[in-house]
Structures are given as structure tokens and as C-alpha cells.
């Protein structure tokens, strides 16, 4: 029990690294009660001339209880629509020494259309559901802290809310790593694209600076997490 308590303490210290670094893929990372995470992203799109060239994306995550989280994802797509997608998630099981965190969720609860394109507008209004599990592994024997890895595996129904592309249908997942207390790395597959990231967390700031690749595109972001 002492070992697991130490592990929980290490995870609390690493919470910023295990925030939702990539907003397009659901994970079992869940805020605690009264925790707030706010973030802003810029997606630099590699698209044909005439298509959207960038996306301004903001997120607000609210820990309503230790098991219930409410999220808002606002996207302002160049040459396309501005929208807000609402996500509600519920933690079914907390991580233990041998068991993972397990979370279920619903994306786009209110059926918000996220594009003006007539061929895709009705698809983007669809509500999707998912289940995701995550387990943390320490990579140095006997050391309850970095370097560590958090392995994600999820399954869901189709989600068309970003760039008119189908994501999260069937299996998806990835790995988040905390290399040292201030630096992390991410590799994920969301069912459509491979996603990578590097993260940096200035000590005792609650801030995470991050960026990486998203399929053929690049993205950059900054997040702030606080306990109310």
C-alpha cells in the first residue's frame, strides 16, 4: 500500500504532463473535483490552396467531482465554421496497483455542427461515445517517479468534429511519457492520424507549453491548470 500511495503522489506531481495534451483523442485522464484546465492551441494545417490553412482552438476542462468532468472545445477554423463541442465524461474506476483508470464519455452532446461544408455538416453534428482506459508504468525499478509512461487504449463511435475527418471509431490509443519532472512526450493514434508532442512544464507554475505534429499538420499550445 505504501508503494501505491507513493505512486499516486508521483502522479499528482506529474498531472500537468498527463493533461489532455492532444485535444482530439479522448483519454482516461480525468480532473479532480474543482480542478480547472484552460488551454489555447494553434493548428498549422498543410492543406491545398483554398482549403482551411489554420485552426484556433481553445479548451476548458472542469472537474465537477472526482468522477465527473465537463469540457468545452471551441474551434475557429479558417475559411470554415466557428463551433463549441461539449464533452461529458465519467470515471468508472480509479487506477490501482494492477488495474487501470477507466472512463466513459460522450462527445458533442448538443449536436453542434462544426463545418459549413454541405457534404459534412450533418456528420459533424453526430454525438459520439467512447470508453478509455489508462495505466501508468514506472520505467526505473524502485523509483516511484520519472521517467514514467502512461499507456492509453480506447474504443468509440465515429466523431467528425475536427477537419471533417472520421476519428475515434473502433480502437485508438497511445503513450504519454514524463521523461523528467518538467519534460514529457506523447505519441497517439486517434483512428485517423498519428499525433506527436513534446511538453514543457515550468516548475510550480501549473503551465504546460506543448507542440508537435498532427498527421501532416503542426500544432502548438499552452495550458494552465489550477485547483479552485
Phi, psi and omega in degrees: 000321179300320180297317181291323176299319177296322179297317179299319178299320178296322180292324177298317178296331183265011189303322181297323179292332182259019169293178182282080185299326179242110190286349184276343184245122177296144177225177175268013173286121187228135177289155172276169179304132176071011170275144179229135176231121179239138185213155175228138183229153171233121176259118179265104190271139173259084186236160177299156177303135182097338176272167176306140182251345179199164176225131167265124189228129177233148178227148173227119179248131182236122174275101182285318172219183177291349182240345185241130179231140177239129184235149174232127180243113179256129178235132174241100187268126177307130178063021179210205191274160166254134186209163174230120179257130181257135183233134175237130181227153183228127176277119179273328182211140177267150182298135175237184181304326182239359187236153183270166161294141176228127182228140170242152183205168178231127179254144181058055183305320186265009175064042180288125173287139185244011178212158173266351184293121185296334181285341185239348188304314182293327179293321183291344179279351184291140172277138178239155179235156181207161169229137183220143177234152179212140180226139182259136181232129175273135190264354175241121183302128178083359181247115181270065181181191182301148000283143178216160181229144176240117185261130183245141172216129181221168175214144183200184175258165189298141181228120184250019192282351179235122175060023176057034180239145182279125180228160170069007176278126185078206185282148173208165180168190181169193182225132169251138181234141168251107187280310171226170186304338183249354187231132178228170178215153184221139167224124183219155173236119185260014182095348179230317186225151165279137184232133178232159178201153163242141181232146176227131182240103175304135185305136173058027183253336188076004183259141171236125175256131189211159178185162181174207181246156183216091191063234177274356186262171174238153180217155181218146181200165174218139182227153176230128178242133180220154172262124181280000000 
